[in-house]
Amino acid sequence: MKNKQKICILGSTGSIGVSTLDVISNHLDRYQVFALTAHSQVHKLAAQCVQFRPEVVVVGSATAAAELQIILREKKLHIEIMYGPQALCEVASATKCDVVMAAIVGAAGLPSSLAAARAGKKVLLANKEALVMSGQLFIDAIHENGATLLPIDSEHNAIFQCLPRHYNRCPQEHGIHKIILTASGGPFLSRNLASLDNVTPAEAVAHPNWVMGRKISVDSATMMNKGLEVIEAHWLFNTPAEQIEVLIHPQSVIHSMVSYLDGSVLAQLGNPDMRTPIAYGLAYPERIDSGVAPLDLTKVMQLNFQAPDFKRFPCLELAYSALKIGQSAPTILNASNEVAVQAFLDGKIGFRMIDQIIARVMDRLPTSEVDDMAEIFECDQKTRELTNSMIALVAA
Ligand code: NAD
Ligand code: MG
């Protein structure tokens, strides 16, 4: 029997974190949980500790740590408790850890994902914002430190499966014509455009096919999620924006495709359940049972496709232009989106204001070269301040 792989799950209480633990729970002969992290959901984290017995856990604050300590003591569990952003980096780069599932949402996940890359870990990347923000610097950290990067985002996982096994990051050398990212179109694909001004956060997070965290659900409703994924695909597979196409496919059965010069199109299909890409990432290059039911195409019956409408989904266009502008533009796009989405979820701005605010921020902030991570974080911070001041004006 091989040694068990020791896993650190950054963001274990989130949607991806919970799905990861579900897959692991069926393969305890292969995997052992080394560390779990959560921002504030102490009770949920405590329940995960009871089931998976990690060596160490990280929470967001000293208060949360104290609360967790009381619960774990009652349960007679001896687990090291740490807190704060630096602790996330420590567990992600710990010598004892083999695999890191990077599933924190947003820019908050970048330092720990990067720490895992710099420590040469096998990094299962769900946290797309980290890659969108830091692009080439993140990819360089992976390569320079002998880390392995496996995409967990379902589209990128699908593309990874449809690419040649020894893909050398030169699409032309492999005869690749383009990458086709499928998109469900979210809950507002066919809703009357004028009525989008008045949609509520509850309507926006009600995704037709996937159960996900609130931020990515709003991103799916604006299609910024697909925009971020276009940028993510660019960095993961080294393909230019012109070779990445978005195709609306409301059933979410085809998770993405690679089109080759000879006319072949390879696709990966499956039920829309994140446990499939998670299991693929965990076991790669082997395959394990993910717990997902086999796809029954007779039940699906129809697979539909349409081109995306940039007027309905301006965020998609904003993301393409950020990728084409390059430099710090994707960092600005990502930070202004995070702040605007949170303001929408908090009831401060309407749904249609999300894209308008991002567009104004992108117009106002000049882009510049980003040579190191300090510059990325500085740009992220500056963008957040400007976006917040614009929101304050709108909300006044
Ligand atoms: P979620 O909101 O359900 O969970 C987020 C997790 O991050 C939680 O465990 C939370 O405790 C933690 N977290 C939040 N803020 C934090 C902070 N400031 N510091 C430390 N930890 C913090 O989100 P999710 O849907 O699981 O998504 C996680 C990531 O995976 C996102 O980047 C998302 O884009 C990506 N992703 C998710 C899905 C999906 O199906 N849910 C699919 C593809 C990609
Ligand atoms: Mg996705």
Tab-separated table of C-alpha atoms and ligand atoms in Angstrom:
chain	number	residue	atom	x	y	z
A	1	MET	CA	0.000	0.000	0.000
A	2	LYS	CA	1.260	3.459	-0.966
A	3	ASN	CA	1.719	6.142	1.685
A	4	LYS	CA	-1.406	8.206	2.198
A	5	GLN	CA	-1.350	11.655	0.598
A	6	LYS	CA	-1.595	14.389	3.221
A	7	ILE	CA	-4.045	17.072	2.178
A	8	CYS	CA	-4.510	20.664	3.239
A	9	ILE	CA	-7.906	22.135	2.334
A	10	LEU	CA	-7.889	25.922	2.270
A	11	GLY	CA	-11.543	26.947	2.597
A	12	SER	CA	-12.852	23.590	3.857
A	13	THR	CA	-16.239	24.971	4.950
A	14	GLY	CA	-17.076	26.330	1.481
A	15	SER	CA	-18.845	24.609	-1.363
A	16	ILE	CA	-15.618	23.243	-2.923
A	17	GLY	CA	-14.158	22.410	0.493
A	18	VAL	CA	-17.201	20.333	1.460
A	19	SER	CA	-17.204	18.510	-1.901
A	20	THR	CA	-13.492	17.759	-1.485
A	21	LEU	CA	-14.080	16.239	1.950
A	22	ASP	CA	-16.935	14.201	0.517
A	23	VAL	CA	-14.625	12.670	-2.111
A	24	ILE	CA	-11.904	12.067	0.499
A	25	SER	CA	-14.388	10.395	2.861
A	26	ASN	CA	-14.755	7.589	0.309
A	27	HIS	CA	-11.001	7.137	-0.121
A	28	LEU	CA	-9.534	7.207	3.363
A	29	ASP	CA	-7.123	4.480	2.271
A	30	ARG	CA	-5.466	6.998	-0.105
A	31	TYR	CA	-5.857	10.381	1.592
A	32	GLN	CA	-5.404	11.812	5.042
A	33	VAL	CA	-6.509	15.307	6.034
A	34	PHE	CA	-3.523	17.266	7.334
A	35	ALA	CA	-5.085	20.749	7.664
A	36	LEU	CA	-8.489	22.387	7.359
A	37	THR	CA	-9.140	26.118	7.233
A	38	ALA	CA	-12.254	28.259	7.576
A	39	HIS	CA	-12.806	31.968	7.951
A	40	SER	CA	-15.641	32.150	10.482
A	41	GLN	CA	-17.851	29.037	10.382
A	42	VAL	CA	-16.490	27.574	13.601
A	43	HIS	CA	-19.218	24.985	14.200
A	44	LYS	CA	-19.019	23.605	10.697
A	45	LEU	CA	-15.234	23.385	11.018
A	46	ALA	CA	-15.556	21.632	14.381
A	47	ALA	CA	-17.849	19.009	12.833
A	48	GLN	CA	-15.264	18.468	10.074
A	49	CYS	CA	-12.585	18.041	12.773
A	50	VAL	CA	-14.631	15.329	14.465
A	51	GLN	CA	-14.983	13.426	11.208
A	52	PHE	CA	-11.523	13.935	9.648
A	53	ARG	CA	-9.157	14.512	12.613
A	54	PRO	CA	-6.743	17.000	10.971
A	55	GLU	CA	-3.420	17.776	12.674
A	56	VAL	CA	-3.984	21.522	12.429
A	57	VAL	CA	-6.794	23.972	11.668
A	58	VAL	CA	-6.739	27.670	10.789
A	59	VAL	CA	-9.497	30.197	11.377
A	60	GLY	CA	-9.798	33.895	10.567
A	61	SER	CA	-9.481	35.523	13.993
A	62	ALA	CA	-8.368	35.070	17.602
A	63	THR	CA	-12.035	35.095	18.657
A	64	ALA	CA	-12.905	32.284	16.266
A	65	ALA	CA	-9.845	30.350	17.468
A	66	ALA	CA	-10.923	30.698	21.119
A	67	GLU	CA	-14.451	29.573	20.273
A	68	LEU	CA	-13.147	26.563	18.367
A	69	GLN	CA	-10.796	25.644	21.177
A	70	ILE	CA	-13.708	25.338	23.628
A	71	ILE	CA	-15.646	23.076	21.261
A	72	LEU	CA	-12.648	20.856	20.461
A	73	ARG	CA	-11.750	20.561	24.147
A	74	GLU	CA	-15.283	19.396	24.932
A	75	LYS	CA	-14.909	16.772	22.236
A	76	LYS	CA	-11.479	15.781	23.596
A	77	LEU	CA	-9.806	16.465	20.271
A	78	HIS	CA	-6.161	17.528	20.339
A	79	ILE	CA	-5.788	19.597	17.208
A	80	GLU	CA	-3.468	22.566	16.826
A	81	ILE	CA	-5.436	25.768	16.238
A	82	MET	CA	-3.919	28.722	14.390
A	83	TYR	CA	-5.440	31.910	13.046
A	84	GLY	CA	-4.862	34.676	10.511
A	85	PRO	CA	-3.529	34.986	6.940
A	86	GLN	CA	0.065	34.030	7.805
A	87	ALA	CA	-1.137	30.773	9.360
A	88	LEU	CA	-2.877	29.910	6.062
A	89	CYS	CA	0.479	30.251	4.286
A	90	GLU	CA	2.186	28.133	6.939
A	91	VAL	CA	-0.158	25.159	6.614
A	92	ALA	CA	-0.169	25.421	2.806
A	93	SER	CA	3.629	25.173	2.726
A	94	ALA	CA	4.160	22.762	5.655
A	95	THR	CA	6.657	19.974	5.030
A	96	LYS	CA	4.101	17.402	6.158
A	97	CYS	CA	1.606	18.420	3.496
A	98	ASP	CA	1.646	16.868	-0.016
A	99	VAL	CA	-1.437	18.321	-1.684
A	100	VAL	CA	-3.163	21.688	-1.276
A	101	MET	CA	-6.749	22.273	-2.336
A	102	ALA	CA	-6.884	26.054	-2.859
A	103	ALA	CA	-10.583	26.789	-2.331
A	104	ILE	CA	-10.700	30.110	-0.525
A	105	VAL	CA	-12.859	32.591	-2.405
A	106	GLY	CA	-11.400	35.753	-3.935
A	107	ALA	CA	-8.136	37.627	-3.516
A	108	ALA	CA	-7.906	36.423	0.096
A	109	GLY	CA	-6.820	33.060	-1.350
A	110	LEU	CA	-3.802	34.337	-3.252
A	111	PRO	CA	-1.099	34.394	-0.524
A	112	SER	CA	-1.786	30.839	0.639
A	113	SER	CA	-2.135	29.451	-2.926
A	114	LEU	CA	1.159	31.120	-3.742
A	115	ALA	CA	2.785	29.731	-0.599
A	116	ALA	CA	1.765	26.235	-1.751
A	117	ALA	CA	3.242	26.913	-5.207
A	118	ARG	CA	6.499	28.236	-3.737
A	119	ALA	CA	6.763	25.163	-1.498
A	120	GLY	CA	6.522	22.921	-4.578
A	121	LYS	CA	3.231	21.294	-3.608
A	122	LYS	CA	0.653	19.625	-5.792
A	123	VAL	CA	-1.767	22.557	-6.023
A	124	LEU	CA	-5.410	21.849	-6.874
A	125	LEU	CA	-6.582	25.293	-7.896
A	126	ALA	CA	-10.241	26.192	-7.466
A	127	ASN	CA	-9.464	29.790	-6.422
A	128	LYS	CA	-9.467	31.262	-9.950
A	129	GLU	CA	-9.178	34.828	-8.617
A	130	ALA	CA	-5.614	34.072	-7.440
A	131	LEU	CA	-4.522	33.257	-10.975
A	132	VAL	CA	-6.486	36.114	-12.565
A	133	MET	CA	-4.838	38.600	-10.188
A	134	SER	CA	-1.280	37.424	-10.458
A	135	GLY	CA	-1.104	35.697	-13.889
A	136	GLN	CA	2.434	35.098	-15.053
A	137	LEU	CA	3.914	35.530	-11.560
A	138	PHE	CA	1.809	32.644	-10.233
A	139	ILE	CA	2.666	30.406	-13.200
A	140	ASP	CA	6.365	31.259	-12.746
A	141	ALA	CA	6.148	30.340	-9.042
A	142	ILE	CA	4.730	26.947	-10.019
A	143	HIS	CA	7.460	26.241	-12.575
A	144	GLU	CA	10.389	27.653	-10.625
A	145	ASN	CA	9.584	25.549	-7.565
A	146	GLY	CA	8.703	22.263	-9.242
A	147	ALA	CA	5.082	22.476	-8.107
A	148	THR	CA	2.229	20.803	-9.988
A	149	LEU	CA	-0.820	22.892	-10.904
A	150	LEU	CA	-4.060	21.048	-11.560
A	151	PRO	CA	-7.157	23.069	-12.464
A	152	ILE	CA	-10.302	22.286	-10.480
A	153	ASP	CA	-12.609	24.802	-12.139
A	154	SER	CA	-14.811	22.415	-14.141
A	155	GLU	CA	-14.147	24.056	-17.526
A	156	HIS	CA	-10.382	24.112	-17.091
A	157	ASN	CA	-10.376	20.622	-15.697
A	158	ALA	CA	-12.311	19.546	-18.809
A	159	ILE	CA	-9.810	21.309	-21.094
A	160	PHE	CA	-6.918	19.748	-19.191
A	161	GLN	CA	-8.499	16.343	-19.846
A	162	CYS	CA	-8.937	17.150	-23.582
A	163	LEU	CA	-5.359	18.359	-24.109
A	164	PRO	CA	-2.504	15.975	-24.979
A	165	ARG	CA	-1.044	14.335	-21.847
A	166	HIS	CA	2.322	16.031	-22.263
A	167	TYR	CA	1.024	19.441	-23.306
A	168	ASN	CA	4.036	21.777	-23.531
A	169	ARG	CA	2.124	25.103	-23.282
A	170	CYS	CA	2.602	25.774	-27.021
A	171	PRO	CA	-0.895	25.419	-28.533
A	172	GLN	CA	0.400	25.646	-32.125
A	173	GLU	CA	2.816	22.735	-31.625
A	174	HIS	CA	-0.106	20.518	-30.666
A	175	GLY	CA	-2.345	21.635	-33.547
A	176	ILE	CA	-4.793	23.408	-31.279
A	177	HIS	CA	-7.211	25.683	-33.086
A	178	LYS	CA	-9.068	27.029	-30.078
A	179	ILE	CA	-10.325	26.383	-26.604
A	180	ILE	CA	-14.103	26.469	-26.196
A	181	LEU	CA	-15.263	27.363	-22.691
A	182	THR	CA	-18.874	26.420	-22.137
A	183	ALA	CA	-21.120	28.567	-19.929
A	184	SER	CA	-24.584	27.864	-18.611
A	185	GLY	CA	-25.600	31.533	-19.005
A	186	GLY	CA	-26.715	31.597	-15.360
A	187	PRO	CA	-30.156	32.453	-14.026
A	188	PHE	CA	-30.701	35.516	-16.257
A	189	LEU	CA	-29.950	34.025	-19.664
A	190	SER	CA	-33.406	34.720	-21.046
A	191	ARG	CA	-34.812	37.177	-18.551
A	192	ASN	CA	-36.159	40.486	-19.843
A	193	LEU	CA	-33.170	42.864	-19.978
A	194	ALA	CA	-35.012	45.851	-18.480
A	195	SER	CA	-36.006	43.802	-15.417
A	196	LEU	CA	-32.366	43.067	-14.528
A	197	ASP	CA	-32.182	46.402	-12.725
A	198	ASN	CA	-34.420	45.027	-10.015
A	199	VAL	CA	-33.159	41.492	-9.425
A	200	THR	CA	-32.460	40.569	-5.806
A	201	PRO	CA	-29.336	38.855	-4.419
A	202	ALA	CA	-31.491	35.761	-3.763
A	203	GLU	CA	-32.477	35.596	-7.454
A	204	ALA	CA	-28.901	36.178	-8.580
A	205	VAL	CA	-27.432	33.359	-6.468
A	206	ALA	CA	-30.063	30.823	-7.581
A	207	HIS	CA	-27.961	29.104	-10.230
A	208	PRO	CA	-29.902	26.701	-12.492
A	209	ASN	CA	-27.294	23.880	-12.561
A	210	TRP	CA	-24.607	24.297	-9.914
A	211	VAL	CA	-24.714	24.785	-6.125
A	212	MET	CA	-21.888	27.185	-5.285
A	213	GLY	CA	-20.779	29.948	-2.915
A	214	ARG	CA	-22.509	33.332	-3.140
A	215	LYS	CA	-19.715	35.283	-4.821
A	216	ILE	CA	-19.193	32.858	-7.704
A	217	SER	CA	-22.982	32.526	-8.070
A	218	VAL	CA	-23.326	36.288	-8.643
A	219	ASP	CA	-20.337	36.100	-11.000
A	220	SER	CA	-22.219	33.433	-12.951
A	221	ALA	CA	-25.297	35.652	-13.174
A	222	THR	CA	-23.237	38.568	-14.608
A	223	MET	CA	-21.036	36.110	-16.560
A	224	MET	CA	-17.990	37.733	-14.969
A	225	ASN	CA	-17.295	34.178	-13.863
A	226	LYS	CA	-16.812	33.193	-17.513
A	227	GLY	CA	-14.729	36.319	-18.054
A	228	LEU	CA	-12.453	35.366	-15.153
A	229	GLU	CA	-12.309	31.858	-16.633
A	230	VAL	CA	-11.172	33.216	-20.013
A	231	ILE	CA	-8.256	34.877	-18.209
A	232	GLU	CA	-7.677	31.734	-16.136
A	233	ALA	CA	-7.535	29.638	-19.340
A	234	HIS	CA	-5.055	32.056	-20.864
A	235	TRP	CA	-2.623	31.590	-17.969
A	236	LEU	CA	-3.172	27.879	-17.478
A	237	PHE	CA	-2.818	26.853	-21.119
A	238	ASN	CA	-0.840	29.766	-22.589
A	239	THR	CA	-3.488	30.508	-25.215
A	240	PRO	CA	-4.120	34.061	-26.486
A	241	ALA	CA	-7.530	35.699	-25.987
A	242	GLU	CA	-8.332	35.220	-29.709
A	243	GLN	CA	-8.072	31.451	-29.315
A	244	ILE	CA	-10.452	31.263	-26.329
A	245	GLU	CA	-14.124	31.206	-27.229
A	246	VAL	CA	-17.129	31.242	-24.911
A	247	LEU	CA	-20.150	29.168	-25.884
A	248	ILE	CA	-23.423	29.177	-24.005
A	249	HIS	CA	-24.635	25.668	-23.254
A	250	PRO	CA	-27.508	25.840	-20.771
A	251	GLN	CA	-27.480	22.157	-19.722
A	252	SER	CA	-23.875	22.282	-18.364
A	253	VAL	CA	-23.244	18.717	-19.530
A	254	ILE	CA	-20.298	19.525	-21.806
A	255	HIS	CA	-17.849	21.153	-19.426
A	256	SER	CA	-15.581	22.540	-22.173
A	257	MET	CA	-13.890	21.541	-25.421
A	258	VAL	CA	-10.649	21.747	-27.368
A	259	SER	CA	-10.896	22.267	-31.114
A	260	TYR	CA	-7.943	20.975	-33.192
A	261	LEU	CA	-6.699	22.037	-36.634
A	262	ASP	CA	-7.758	18.756	-38.269
A	263	GLY	CA	-11.413	19.436	-37.425
A	264	SER	CA	-11.545	17.215	-34.324
A	265	VAL	CA	-13.254	18.658	-31.280
A	266	LEU	CA	-12.605	16.875	-27.970
A	267	ALA	CA	-15.088	17.455	-25.159
A	268	GLN	CA	-15.429	16.314	-21.563
A	269	LEU	CA	-18.973	15.523	-20.423
A	270	GLY	CA	-20.539	14.681	-17.097
A	271	ASN	CA	-23.209	15.593	-14.626
A	272	PRO	CA	-22.657	19.088	-13.242
A	273	ASP	CA	-21.066	18.138	-9.919
A	274	MET	CA	-17.715	19.532	-8.752
A	275	ARG	CA	-16.781	16.196	-7.187
A	276	THR	CA	-15.769	14.992	-10.682
A	277	PRO	CA	-12.990	17.575	-11.283
A	278	ILE	CA	-12.007	17.356	-7.594
A	279	ALA	CA	-11.604	13.557	-7.777
A	280	TYR	CA	-9.670	13.933	-11.040
A	281	GLY	CA	-7.298	16.429	-9.421
A	282	LEU	CA	-6.826	14.340	-6.293
A	283	ALA	CA	-6.067	11.090	-8.083
A	284	TYR	CA	-4.305	12.441	-11.197
A	285	PRO	CA	-3.010	10.710	-13.252
A	286	GLU	CA	-5.188	7.882	-11.939
A	287	ARG	CA	-8.983	7.923	-11.654
A	288	ILE	CA	-11.126	7.233	-8.608
A	289	ASP	CA	-14.842	7.058	-7.893
A	290	SER	CA	-16.074	10.604	-7.193
A	291	GLY	CA	-19.519	9.637	-5.939
A	292	VAL	CA	-21.105	11.355	-8.963
A	293	ALA	CA	-23.793	9.378	-10.784
A	294	PRO	CA	-22.866	8.280	-14.319
A	295	LEU	CA	-24.150	10.592	-17.049
A	296	ASP	CA	-27.359	9.322	-18.661
A	297	LEU	CA	-27.647	11.097	-22.016
A	298	THR	CA	-31.102	9.631	-22.636
A	299	LYS	CA	-32.294	11.687	-19.666
A	300	VAL	CA	-30.475	14.836	-20.872
A	301	MET	CA	-32.030	14.384	-24.339
A	302	GLN	CA	-30.928	17.756	-25.692
A	303	LEU	CA	-27.696	19.712	-25.771
A	304	ASN	CA	-28.240	23.341	-26.809
A	305	PHE	CA	-25.733	26.023	-27.757
A	306	GLN	CA	-25.756	29.729	-28.471
A	307	ALA	CA	-23.267	32.566	-28.777
A	308	PRO	CA	-23.029	34.870	-25.739
A	309	ASP	CA	-24.709	38.270	-25.989
A	310	PHE	CA	-22.181	40.887	-24.836
A	311	LYS	CA	-24.960	43.471	-24.354
A	312	ARG	CA	-26.675	41.261	-21.823
A	313	PHE	CA	-23.372	40.291	-20.224
A	314	PRO	CA	-21.062	43.348	-20.344
A	315	CYS	CA	-18.800	41.783	-17.689
A	316	LEU	CA	-17.700	39.171	-20.219
A	317	GLU	CA	-16.555	41.898	-22.590
A	318	LEU	CA	-14.796	43.750	-19.756
A	319	ALA	CA	-12.827	40.607	-18.939
A	320	TYR	CA	-11.778	40.047	-22.571
A	321	SER	CA	-10.596	43.634	-22.779
A	322	ALA	CA	-8.674	43.333	-19.472
A	323	LEU	CA	-6.893	40.273	-20.878
A	324	LYS	CA	-6.063	42.095	-24.112
A	325	ILE	CA	-4.830	45.222	-22.265
A	326	GLY	CA	-2.675	42.997	-20.035
A	327	GLN	CA	-0.316	44.419	-17.379
A	328	SER	CA	-2.325	45.153	-14.209
A	329	ALA	CA	-5.725	45.256	-15.986
A	330	PRO	CA	-6.862	41.759	-14.840
A	331	THR	CA	-5.862	42.607	-11.238
A	332	ILE	CA	-7.995	45.769	-11.432
A	333	LEU	CA	-10.897	43.876	-13.013
A	334	ASN	CA	-10.815	41.212	-10.319
A	335	ALA	CA	-10.589	43.583	-7.347
A	336	SER	CA	-13.320	45.948	-8.569
A	337	ASN	CA	-15.558	42.964	-9.298
A	338	GLU	CA	-15.093	41.521	-5.806
A	339	VAL	CA	-15.980	44.816	-4.173
A	340	ALA	CA	-18.938	45.493	-6.476
A	341	VAL	CA	-20.360	41.982	-6.021
A	342	GLN	CA	-20.130	42.310	-2.237
A	343	ALA	CA	-21.897	45.693	-2.430
A	344	PHE	CA	-24.672	44.080	-4.492
A	345	LEU	CA	-24.989	41.200	-1.988
A	346	ASP	CA	-25.137	43.782	0.833
A	347	GLY	CA	-27.997	45.602	-0.922
A	348	LYS	CA	-25.947	48.765	-1.541
A	349	ILE	CA	-26.114	48.738	-5.347
A	350	GLY	CA	-28.368	47.212	-7.995
A	351	PHE	CA	-27.371	44.262	-10.164
A	352	ARG	CA	-26.706	46.340	-13.288
A	353	MET	CA	-24.425	48.660	-11.335
A	354	ILE	CA	-21.881	45.853	-10.972
A	355	ASP	CA	-20.665	46.063	-14.581
A	356	GLN	CA	-21.024	49.845	-14.709
A	357	ILE	CA	-18.829	50.352	-11.671
A	358	ILE	CA	-16.161	47.937	-12.909
A	359	ALA	CA	-16.105	49.703	-16.295
A	360	ARG	CA	-15.671	53.104	-14.618
A	361	VAL	CA	-12.897	51.823	-12.362
A	362	MET	CA	-11.093	50.320	-15.349
A	363	ASP	CA	-11.371	53.636	-17.191
A	364	ARG	CA	-10.096	55.632	-14.252
A	365	LEU	CA	-7.149	53.505	-13.147
A	366	PRO	CA	-4.124	53.499	-15.438
A	367	THR	CA	-2.583	50.058	-15.955
A	368	SER	CA	1.080	49.386	-15.353
A	369	GLU	CA	3.568	46.527	-15.529
A	370	VAL	CA	3.479	44.243	-12.499
A	371	ASP	CA	6.882	42.821	-11.693
A	372	ASP	CA	6.317	41.309	-8.277
A	373	MET	CA	3.628	40.267	-5.843
A	374	ALA	CA	3.970	43.456	-3.792
A	375	GLU	CA	2.844	45.422	-6.852
A	376	ILE	CA	-0.096	43.075	-7.348
A	377	PHE	CA	-1.294	43.584	-3.765
A	378	GLU	CA	-0.788	47.338	-4.035
A	379	CYS	CA	-2.846	47.482	-7.235
A	380	ASP	CA	-5.531	45.282	-5.630
A	381	GLN	CA	-5.715	47.626	-2.630
A	382	LYS	CA	-5.829	50.826	-4.700
A	383	THR	CA	-8.607	49.369	-6.865
A	384	ARG	CA	-10.649	48.400	-3.811
A	385	GLU	CA	-10.387	51.939	-2.438
A	386	LEU	CA	-11.493	53.541	-5.712
A	387	THR	CA	-14.340	51.042	-6.175
A	388	ASN	CA	-15.560	51.619	-2.629
A	389	SER	CA	-15.553	55.386	-3.109
A	390	MET	CA	-17.560	55.016	-6.329
A	391	ILE	CA	-20.045	52.751	-4.582
A	392	ALA	CA	-20.386	55.283	-1.764
A	393	LEU	CA	-21.310	57.935	-4.352
A	394	VAL	CA	-23.874	55.689	-6.065
A	395	ALA	CA	-25.368	54.466	-2.800
A	396	ALA	CA	-25.593	57.998	-1.291
B	1	NAD	P1	-17.618	29.541	-0.660
B	1	NAD	O1	-18.025	30.942	-0.408
B	1	NAD	O2	-18.632	28.463	-0.564
B	1	NAD	O3	-16.423	29.146	0.334
B	1	NAD	C1	-15.333	29.999	0.541
B	1	NAD	C2	-14.365	29.420	1.568
B	1	NAD	O4	-13.328	30.398	1.736
B	1	NAD	C3	-14.970	29.178	2.951
B	1	NAD	O5	-14.401	28.037	3.529
B	1	NAD	C4	-14.538	30.416	3.759
B	1	NAD	O6	-14.373	30.141	5.122
B	1	NAD	C5	-13.211	30.755	3.119
B	1	NAD	N1	-12.909	32.181	3.187
B	1	NAD	C6	-13.713	33.207	2.782
B	1	NAD	N2	-13.113	34.386	2.978
B	1	NAD	C7	-11.908	34.115	3.555
B	1	NAD	C8	-10.824	34.925	4.014
B	1	NAD	N3	-10.853	36.256	3.937
B	1	NAD	N4	-9.762	34.292	4.551
B	1	NAD	C9	-9.705	32.957	4.627
B	1	NAD	N5	-10.696	32.139	4.206
B	1	NAD	C10	-11.782	32.713	3.671
B	1	NAD	O7	-16.912	29.527	-2.096
B	1	NAD	P2	-16.833	28.332	-3.153
B	1	NAD	O8	-18.031	28.344	-4.021
B	1	NAD	O9	-16.427	27.059	-2.478
B	1	NAD	O10	-15.631	28.839	-4.073
B	1	NAD	C11	-14.292	28.781	-3.641
B	1	NAD	C12	-13.390	29.107	-4.828
B	1	NAD	O11	-13.546	28.087	-5.814
B	1	NAD	C13	-13.731	30.427	-5.527
B	1	NAD	O12	-12.559	31.028	-5.954
B	1	NAD	C14	-14.568	29.999	-6.716
B	1	NAD	O13	-14.467	30.887	-7.804
B	1	NAD	C15	-13.933	28.657	-7.050
B	1	NAD	N6	-14.835	27.732	-7.746
B	1	NAD	C16	-15.958	27.295	-7.114
B	1	NAD	C17	-16.837	26.430	-7.777
B	1	NAD	C18	-18.076	25.903	-7.089
B	1	NAD	O14	-18.760	25.070	-7.680
B	1	NAD	N7	-18.414	26.329	-5.897
B	1	NAD	C19	-16.544	26.027	-9.079
B	1	NAD	C20	-15.381	26.483	-9.686
B	1	NAD	C21	-14.524	27.335	-8.996
B	2	MG	MG	-16.174	27.179	-13.788
